[in-house]
Coordinates of C-alpha atoms and ligand atoms in Angstrom, one line a residue:
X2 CA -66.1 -18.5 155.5
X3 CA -67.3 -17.1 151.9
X4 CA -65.2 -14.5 150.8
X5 CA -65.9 -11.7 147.8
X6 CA -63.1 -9.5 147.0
X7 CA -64.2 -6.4 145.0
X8 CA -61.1 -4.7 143.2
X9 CA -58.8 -7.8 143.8
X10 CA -56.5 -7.5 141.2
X11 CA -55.4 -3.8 142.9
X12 CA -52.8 -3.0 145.9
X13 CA -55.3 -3.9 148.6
X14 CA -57.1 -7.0 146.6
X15 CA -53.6 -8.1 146.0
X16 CA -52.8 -7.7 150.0
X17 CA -56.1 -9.2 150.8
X18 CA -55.2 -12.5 148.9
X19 CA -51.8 -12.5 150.0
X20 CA -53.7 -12.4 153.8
X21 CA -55.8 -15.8 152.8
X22 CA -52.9 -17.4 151.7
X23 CA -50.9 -17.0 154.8
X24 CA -54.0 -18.0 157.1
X25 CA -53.2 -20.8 159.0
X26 CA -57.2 -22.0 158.6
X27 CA -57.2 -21.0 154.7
X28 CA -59.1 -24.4 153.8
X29 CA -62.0 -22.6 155.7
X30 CA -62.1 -19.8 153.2
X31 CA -64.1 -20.0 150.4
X32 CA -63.0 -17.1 147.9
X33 CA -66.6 -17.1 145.7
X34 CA -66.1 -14.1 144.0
X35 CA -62.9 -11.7 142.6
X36 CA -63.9 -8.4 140.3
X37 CA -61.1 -6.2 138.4
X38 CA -61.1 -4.2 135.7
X39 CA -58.4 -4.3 132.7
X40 CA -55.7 -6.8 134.3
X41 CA -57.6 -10.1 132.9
X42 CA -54.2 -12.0 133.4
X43 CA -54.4 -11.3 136.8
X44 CA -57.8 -11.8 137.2
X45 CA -57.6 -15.7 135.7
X46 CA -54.5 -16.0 137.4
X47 CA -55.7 -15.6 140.4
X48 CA -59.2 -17.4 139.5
X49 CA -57.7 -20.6 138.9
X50 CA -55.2 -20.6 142.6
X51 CA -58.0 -19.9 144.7
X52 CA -60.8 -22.2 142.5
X53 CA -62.9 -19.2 142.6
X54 CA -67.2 -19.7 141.6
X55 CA -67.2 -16.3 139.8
X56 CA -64.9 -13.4 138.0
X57 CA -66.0 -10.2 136.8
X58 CA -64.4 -7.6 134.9
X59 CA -65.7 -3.8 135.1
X60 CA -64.6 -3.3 131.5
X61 CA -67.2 -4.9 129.1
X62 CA -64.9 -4.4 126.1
X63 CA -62.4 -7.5 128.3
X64 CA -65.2 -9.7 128.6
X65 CA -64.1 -12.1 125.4
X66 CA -60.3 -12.1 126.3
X67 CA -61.9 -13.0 130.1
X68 CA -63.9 -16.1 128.8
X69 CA -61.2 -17.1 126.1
X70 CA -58.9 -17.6 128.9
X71 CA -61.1 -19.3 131.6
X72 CA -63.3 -21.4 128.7
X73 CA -62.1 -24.8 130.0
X74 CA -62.9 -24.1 133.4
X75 CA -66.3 -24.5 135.7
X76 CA -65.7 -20.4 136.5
X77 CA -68.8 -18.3 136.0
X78 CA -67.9 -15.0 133.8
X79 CA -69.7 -11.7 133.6
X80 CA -68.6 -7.9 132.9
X81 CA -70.1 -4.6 133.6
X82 CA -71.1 -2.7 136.3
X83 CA -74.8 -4.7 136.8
X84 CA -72.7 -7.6 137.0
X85 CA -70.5 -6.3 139.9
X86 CA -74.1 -5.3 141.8
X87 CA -74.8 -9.3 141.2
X88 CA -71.9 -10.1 142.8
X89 CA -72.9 -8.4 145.6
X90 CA -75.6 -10.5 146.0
X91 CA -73.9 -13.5 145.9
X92 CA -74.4 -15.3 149.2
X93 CA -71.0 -14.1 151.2
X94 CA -70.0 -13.8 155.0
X95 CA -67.1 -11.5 154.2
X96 CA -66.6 -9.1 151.4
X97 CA -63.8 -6.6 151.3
X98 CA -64.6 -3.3 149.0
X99 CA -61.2 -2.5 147.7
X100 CA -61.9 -1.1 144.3
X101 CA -60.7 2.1 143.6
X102 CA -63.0 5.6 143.9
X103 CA -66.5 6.3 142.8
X104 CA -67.2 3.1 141.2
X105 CA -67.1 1.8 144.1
X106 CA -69.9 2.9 145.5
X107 CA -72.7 1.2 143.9
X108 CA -71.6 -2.2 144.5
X109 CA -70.4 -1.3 148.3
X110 CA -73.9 -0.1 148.9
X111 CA -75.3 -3.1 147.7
X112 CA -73.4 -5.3 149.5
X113 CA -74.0 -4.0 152.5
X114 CA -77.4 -5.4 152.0
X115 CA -76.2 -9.4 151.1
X116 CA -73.7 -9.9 153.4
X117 CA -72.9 -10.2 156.7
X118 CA -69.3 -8.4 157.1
X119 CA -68.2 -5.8 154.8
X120 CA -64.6 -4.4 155.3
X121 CA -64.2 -0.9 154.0
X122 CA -61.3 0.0 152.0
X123 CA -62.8 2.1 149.4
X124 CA -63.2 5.5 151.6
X125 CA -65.2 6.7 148.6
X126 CA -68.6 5.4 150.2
X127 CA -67.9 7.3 153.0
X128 CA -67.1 10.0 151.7
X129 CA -70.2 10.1 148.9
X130 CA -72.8 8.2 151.0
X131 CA -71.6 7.8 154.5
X132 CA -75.1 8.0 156.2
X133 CA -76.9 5.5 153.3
X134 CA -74.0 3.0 154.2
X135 CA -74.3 3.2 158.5
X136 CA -78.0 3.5 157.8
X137 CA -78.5 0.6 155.4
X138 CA -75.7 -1.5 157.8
X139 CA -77.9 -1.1 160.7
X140 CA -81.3 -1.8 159.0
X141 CA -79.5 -5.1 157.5
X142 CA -77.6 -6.1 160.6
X143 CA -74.6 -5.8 158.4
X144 CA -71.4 -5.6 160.7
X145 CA -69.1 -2.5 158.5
X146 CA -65.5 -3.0 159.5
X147 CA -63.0 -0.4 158.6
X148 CA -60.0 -1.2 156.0
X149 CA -58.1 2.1 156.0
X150 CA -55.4 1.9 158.6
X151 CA -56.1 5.1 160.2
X152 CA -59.9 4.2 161.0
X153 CA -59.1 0.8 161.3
X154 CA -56.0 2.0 163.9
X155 CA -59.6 3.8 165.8
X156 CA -61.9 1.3 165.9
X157 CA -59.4 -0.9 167.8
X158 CA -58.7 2.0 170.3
X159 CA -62.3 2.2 170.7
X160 CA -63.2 -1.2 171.7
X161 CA -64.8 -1.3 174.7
X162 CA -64.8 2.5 175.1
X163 CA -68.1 4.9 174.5
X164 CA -67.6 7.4 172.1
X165 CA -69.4 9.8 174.5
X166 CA -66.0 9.5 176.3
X167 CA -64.3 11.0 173.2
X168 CA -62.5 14.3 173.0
X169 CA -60.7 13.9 170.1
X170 CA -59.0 11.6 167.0
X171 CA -56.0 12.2 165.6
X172 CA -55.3 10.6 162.3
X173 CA -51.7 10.6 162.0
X174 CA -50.4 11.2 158.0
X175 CA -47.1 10.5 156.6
X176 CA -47.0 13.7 154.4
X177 CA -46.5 12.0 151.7
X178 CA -43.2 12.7 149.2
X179 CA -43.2 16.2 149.3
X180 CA -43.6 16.9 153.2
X181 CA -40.8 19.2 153.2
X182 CA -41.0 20.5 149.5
X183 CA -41.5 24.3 149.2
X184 CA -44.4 25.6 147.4
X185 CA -42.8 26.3 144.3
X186 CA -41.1 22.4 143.6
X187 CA -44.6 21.3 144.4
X188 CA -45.7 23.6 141.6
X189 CA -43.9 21.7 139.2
X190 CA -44.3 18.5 140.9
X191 CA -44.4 15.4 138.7
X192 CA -46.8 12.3 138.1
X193 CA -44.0 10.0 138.7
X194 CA -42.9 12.2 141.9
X195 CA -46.0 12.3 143.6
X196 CA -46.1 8.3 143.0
X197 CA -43.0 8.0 145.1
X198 CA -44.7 7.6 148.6
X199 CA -41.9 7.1 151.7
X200 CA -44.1 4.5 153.7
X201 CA -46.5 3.0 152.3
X202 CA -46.9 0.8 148.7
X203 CA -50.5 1.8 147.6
X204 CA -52.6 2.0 144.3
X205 CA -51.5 5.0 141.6
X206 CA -54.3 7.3 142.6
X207 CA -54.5 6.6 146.5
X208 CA -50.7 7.4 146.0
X209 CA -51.1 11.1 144.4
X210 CA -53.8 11.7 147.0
X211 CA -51.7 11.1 149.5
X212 CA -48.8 13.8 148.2
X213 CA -51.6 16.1 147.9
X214 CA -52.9 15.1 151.3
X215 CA -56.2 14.8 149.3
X216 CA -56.4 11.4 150.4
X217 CA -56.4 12.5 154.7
X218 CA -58.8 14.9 153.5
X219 CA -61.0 12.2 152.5
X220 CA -60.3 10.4 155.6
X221 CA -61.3 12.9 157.7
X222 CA -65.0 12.8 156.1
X223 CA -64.4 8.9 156.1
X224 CA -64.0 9.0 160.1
X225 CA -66.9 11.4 160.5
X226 CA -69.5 8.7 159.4
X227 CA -67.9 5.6 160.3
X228 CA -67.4 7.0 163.8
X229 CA -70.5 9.4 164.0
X230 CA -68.3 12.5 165.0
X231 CA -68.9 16.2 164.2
X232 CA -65.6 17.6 162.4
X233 CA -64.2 19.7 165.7
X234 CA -63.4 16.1 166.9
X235 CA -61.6 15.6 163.9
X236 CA -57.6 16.5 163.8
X237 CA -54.5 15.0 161.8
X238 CA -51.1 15.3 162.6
X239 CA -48.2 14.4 160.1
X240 CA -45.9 11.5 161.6
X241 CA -44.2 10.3 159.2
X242 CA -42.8 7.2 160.1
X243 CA -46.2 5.6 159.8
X244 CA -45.7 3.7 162.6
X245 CA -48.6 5.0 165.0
X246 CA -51.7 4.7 162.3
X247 CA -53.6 6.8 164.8
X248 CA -55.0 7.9 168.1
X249 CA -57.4 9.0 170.4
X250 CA -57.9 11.3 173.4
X251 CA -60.5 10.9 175.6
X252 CA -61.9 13.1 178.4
X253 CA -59.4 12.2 181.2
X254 CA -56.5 13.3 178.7
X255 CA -55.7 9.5 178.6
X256 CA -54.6 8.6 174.7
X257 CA -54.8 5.0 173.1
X258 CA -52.8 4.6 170.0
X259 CA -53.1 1.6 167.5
X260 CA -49.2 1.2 166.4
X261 CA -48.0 -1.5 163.9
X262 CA -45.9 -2.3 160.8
X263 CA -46.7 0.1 158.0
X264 CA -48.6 -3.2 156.0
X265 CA -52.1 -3.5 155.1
X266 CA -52.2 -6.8 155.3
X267 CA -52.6 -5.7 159.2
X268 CA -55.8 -3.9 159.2
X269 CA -57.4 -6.5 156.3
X270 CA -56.0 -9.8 158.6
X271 CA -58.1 -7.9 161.5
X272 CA -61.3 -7.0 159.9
X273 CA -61.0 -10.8 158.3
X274 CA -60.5 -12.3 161.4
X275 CA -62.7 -9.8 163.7
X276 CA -63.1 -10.0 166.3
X277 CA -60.4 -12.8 167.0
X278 CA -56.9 -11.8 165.6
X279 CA -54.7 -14.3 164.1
X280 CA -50.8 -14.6 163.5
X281 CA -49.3 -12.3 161.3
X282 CA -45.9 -13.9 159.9
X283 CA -44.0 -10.6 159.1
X284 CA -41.5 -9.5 161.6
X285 CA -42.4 -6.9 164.2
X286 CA -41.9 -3.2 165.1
X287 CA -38.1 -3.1 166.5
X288 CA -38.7 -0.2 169.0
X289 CA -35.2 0.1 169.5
X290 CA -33.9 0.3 166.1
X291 CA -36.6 3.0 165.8
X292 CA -35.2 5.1 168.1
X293 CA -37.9 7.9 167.9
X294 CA -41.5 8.8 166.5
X295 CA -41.5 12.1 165.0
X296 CA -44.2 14.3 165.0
X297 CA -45.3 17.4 162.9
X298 CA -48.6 19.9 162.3
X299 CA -49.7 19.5 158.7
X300 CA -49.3 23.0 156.6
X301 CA -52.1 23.9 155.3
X302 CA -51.2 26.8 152.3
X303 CA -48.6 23.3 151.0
X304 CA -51.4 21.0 151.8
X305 CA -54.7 23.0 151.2
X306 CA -56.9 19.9 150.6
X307 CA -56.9 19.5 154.4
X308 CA -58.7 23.3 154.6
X309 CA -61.1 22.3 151.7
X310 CA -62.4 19.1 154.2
X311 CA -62.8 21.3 157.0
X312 CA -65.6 23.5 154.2
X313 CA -66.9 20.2 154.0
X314 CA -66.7 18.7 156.9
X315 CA -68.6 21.7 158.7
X316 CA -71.5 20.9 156.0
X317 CA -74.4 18.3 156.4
X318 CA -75.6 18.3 153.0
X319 CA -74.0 16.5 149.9
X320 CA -70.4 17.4 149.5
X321 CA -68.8 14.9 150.3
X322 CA -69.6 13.5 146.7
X323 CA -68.8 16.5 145.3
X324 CA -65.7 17.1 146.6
X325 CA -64.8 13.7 145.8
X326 CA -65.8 14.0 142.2
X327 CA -63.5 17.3 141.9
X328 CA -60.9 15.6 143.5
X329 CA -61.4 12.3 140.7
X330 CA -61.8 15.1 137.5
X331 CA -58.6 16.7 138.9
X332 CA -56.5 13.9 139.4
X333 CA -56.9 12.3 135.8
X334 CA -56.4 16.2 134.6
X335 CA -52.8 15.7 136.5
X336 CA -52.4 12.4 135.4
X337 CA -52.8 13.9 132.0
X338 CA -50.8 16.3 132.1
X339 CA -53.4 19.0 131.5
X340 CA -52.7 21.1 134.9
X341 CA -50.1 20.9 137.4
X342 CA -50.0 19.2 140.5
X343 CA -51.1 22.4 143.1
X344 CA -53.6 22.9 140.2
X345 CA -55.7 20.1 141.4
X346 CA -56.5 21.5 145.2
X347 CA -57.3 24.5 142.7
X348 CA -59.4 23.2 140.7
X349 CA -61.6 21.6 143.7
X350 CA -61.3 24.7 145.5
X351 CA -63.1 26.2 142.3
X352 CA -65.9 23.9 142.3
X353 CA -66.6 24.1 145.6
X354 CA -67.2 27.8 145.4
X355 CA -69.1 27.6 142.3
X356 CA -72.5 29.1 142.7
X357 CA -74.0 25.5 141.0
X358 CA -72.9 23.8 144.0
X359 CA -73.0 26.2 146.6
X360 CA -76.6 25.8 146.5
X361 CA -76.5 22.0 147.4
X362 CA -74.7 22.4 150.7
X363 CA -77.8 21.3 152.4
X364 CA -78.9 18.8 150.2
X365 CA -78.6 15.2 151.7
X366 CA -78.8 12.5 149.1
X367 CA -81.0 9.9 150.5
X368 CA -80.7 7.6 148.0
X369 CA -77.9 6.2 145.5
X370 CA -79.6 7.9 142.8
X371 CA -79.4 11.1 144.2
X372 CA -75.7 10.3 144.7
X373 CA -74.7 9.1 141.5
X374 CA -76.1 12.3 139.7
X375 CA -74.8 14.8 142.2
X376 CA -71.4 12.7 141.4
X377 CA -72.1 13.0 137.6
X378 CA -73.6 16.8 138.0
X379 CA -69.9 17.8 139.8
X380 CA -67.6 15.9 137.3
X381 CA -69.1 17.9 134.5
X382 CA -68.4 20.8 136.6
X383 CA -64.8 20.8 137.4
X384 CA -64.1 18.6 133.5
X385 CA -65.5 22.4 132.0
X386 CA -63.2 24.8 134.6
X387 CA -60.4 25.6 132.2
X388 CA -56.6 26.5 133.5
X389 CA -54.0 28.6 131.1
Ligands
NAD404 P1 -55.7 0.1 143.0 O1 -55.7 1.1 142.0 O2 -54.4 -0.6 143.3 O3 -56.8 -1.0 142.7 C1 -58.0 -0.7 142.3 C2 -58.9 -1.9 142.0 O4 -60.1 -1.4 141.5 C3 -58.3 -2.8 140.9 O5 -58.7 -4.1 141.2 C4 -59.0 -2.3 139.6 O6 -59.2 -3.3 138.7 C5 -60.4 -1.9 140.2 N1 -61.0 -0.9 139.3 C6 -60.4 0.2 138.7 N2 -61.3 0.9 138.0 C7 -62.4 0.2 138.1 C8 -63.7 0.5 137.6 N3 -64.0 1.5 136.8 N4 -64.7 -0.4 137.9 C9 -64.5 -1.4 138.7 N5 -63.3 -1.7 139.3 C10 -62.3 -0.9 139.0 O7 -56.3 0.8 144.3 P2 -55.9 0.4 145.9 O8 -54.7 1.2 146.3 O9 -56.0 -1.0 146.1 O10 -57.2 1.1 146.6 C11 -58.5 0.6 146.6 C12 -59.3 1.3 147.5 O11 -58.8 1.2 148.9 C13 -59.3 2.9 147.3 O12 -60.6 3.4 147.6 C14 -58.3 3.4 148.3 O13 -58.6 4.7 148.7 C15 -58.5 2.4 149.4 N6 -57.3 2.3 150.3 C16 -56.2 1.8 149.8 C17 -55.1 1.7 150.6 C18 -53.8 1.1 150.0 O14 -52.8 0.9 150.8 N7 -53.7 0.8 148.8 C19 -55.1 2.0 151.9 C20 -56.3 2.5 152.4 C21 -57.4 2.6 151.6
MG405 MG1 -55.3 5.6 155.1

């Protein structure tokens, strides 16, 4: 099997290799392609253990330190974002999306139309161009697998099950480090504290989204394309041992629930291996030990990201991309240090209401274009909102 791993050098790229190397059939895999960004020592690191055809850096500026390093190897080098679209058309059967937010997109998109599996970790396609991804999948034959390990934990309850038969999916959350913070500590919540997350080891940004609850917000719009489902089918419920990575009721009040060790590596092994699964090495859930699962309702004047996805979710028009572009402006504002952390739900609050963007709520991009300048219309938006 050819492999492409977009964003390798990050948390899931890193997970994803980690997966090939402890495949019991890794001589099968062909890794073709890695991209990253600025880690280049990663990058040729990597390159050179898994004799990789081509590397690509985003960042054109780390294209000479990129060929110094790999100049006395057959490895083809390129940089830029055309040269991530030509990966994508590299001749793959498997290509995981894992680099991080809206510059993701483009070469997602593009995939999609090369190669025959795609697994979806970057929830930014989704979010910004859910129905040109299904659309273009189905017109390809592309088979789109999901990465995240809530959707992931719902396409596994809904194998062999009609979606007809749905009444509704719960995506658990872990409520992230400041679950039972007051309003005012959040207030003057940290970068570094909202890095901390109790469960799960993730990327910087997915981290802060995920103490704002930005990031379930984003999920919810992520599970209302993948899985076709208008937004009152839509709930999340804060559990957070992150144990049960989500659930589903269907009409006769019977609930499937995909459980499992808080990992990636378990969702990427099963969208690599779909739709066999192979041998995880890593011990498993000790029930026992556990004791209990807790669970709680999400509060939504601490978390109000999850009421800003409800404005969109109950929109068919282009929001998504906006709302992900506020959410992108404000979290490099909190990264920063320009406003405080409950600044950024704010802040995206702000540009939603704007009267620029109110009138696109029933725009639908229908093409990437259209995407990428509602994306770059919003970000100038919420950059110009100032805070005292
Ligand atoms: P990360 O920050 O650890 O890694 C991001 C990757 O993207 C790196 O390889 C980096 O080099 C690359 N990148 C950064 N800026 C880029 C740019 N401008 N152009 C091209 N490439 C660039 O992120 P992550 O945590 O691995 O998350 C990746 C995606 O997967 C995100 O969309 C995230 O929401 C999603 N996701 C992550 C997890 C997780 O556990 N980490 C879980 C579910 C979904
Ligand atoms: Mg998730």
């Amino acid at each position: 099997m050819k492999i492409i791993i977009f964003g390798s050098t990050g948390s899931i790229g890193q997970s994803t290799l980690e997966v090939i190397r402890s495949q019991s059939d890794k001589e099968c895999l062909q890794v073709l392609a890695i991209t990253g960004n600025d880690n280049i020592e990663l990058l040729c690191k990597d390159a050179l253990e898994f004799g990789v055809k081509r590397v690509v850096t985003a960042n054109k500026k780390k294209l000479p330190e990129l060929k110094e390093k790999l100049s006395s190897y057959n490895i083809e080098v390129f940089a830029g974002e055309e040269a991530l679209l030509e990966v994508a058309q590299m001749d793959a059967d498997w290509i995981i999306s894992a680099i991080v937010g809206f510059k993701g997109v483009p070469p997602t998109l593009e995939a999609v139309k090369y190669c025959k599996t795609v697994a979806i970790a970057n929830k930014e396609t989704l979010v910004c161009a859910g129905e040109i991804l299904i659309n273009t999948a189905n017109l390809y034959g592309t088979t789109l697998l999901p990465v995240d390990s809530e959707h992931n934990a719902i396409f596994q309850c809904l194998k062999n099950e009609s979606i007809k038969t749905v009444r509704k999916i719960t995506l658990t959350a872990s409520g992230g480090p400041f679950r039972n913070w007051t309003l005012s500590q959040m207030e003057k919540a940290t970068v570094n504290q909202a890095i901390a997350h109790p469960t799960w080891s993730m990327g910087t940004r997915i981290s802060i989204d995920s103490a704002t609850m930005f990031n379930k917000s984003l999920e919810l719009i992520e599970a209302k394309y993948f899985f076709h489902l208008n937004e009152k089918f839509l709930d999340v419920l804060i559990h957070p041992e992150s144990i049960i990575h989500s659930m589903v009721l269907f009409h006769d009040n019977s609930v499937l629930a995909q459980l499992g060790p808080n990992d990636m590596k378990y969702a990427i092994s099963y969208t690599m291996n779909y739709p066999n699964r192979k041998s995880m090495t890593s011990s498993e859930i000790d029930f026992a030990s556990l004791k209990k699962l807790t669970f709680e309702s999400p509060d939504l004047k601490r978390f109000p990201a999850l009421r800003l996805a409800r404005m969109v979710l109950k929109t068919d028009g282009g929001l998504g991309v906006v709302f992900n572009a506020a959410k992108e402006i404000a979290l490099d504002r909190f990264i920063s240090g320009e406003i405080g952390f409950l600044d950024m739900s704010r802040l995206v609050e702000k540009v939603l209401l704007s009267s620029e963007i109110i009138k696109l709520e029933h725009t639908i991009p229908s093409s990437l274009n259209e995407v990428i300048d509602i994306n770059n219309y919003t970000r100038k938006i919420a950059s110009d909102i100032k805070f005292i």
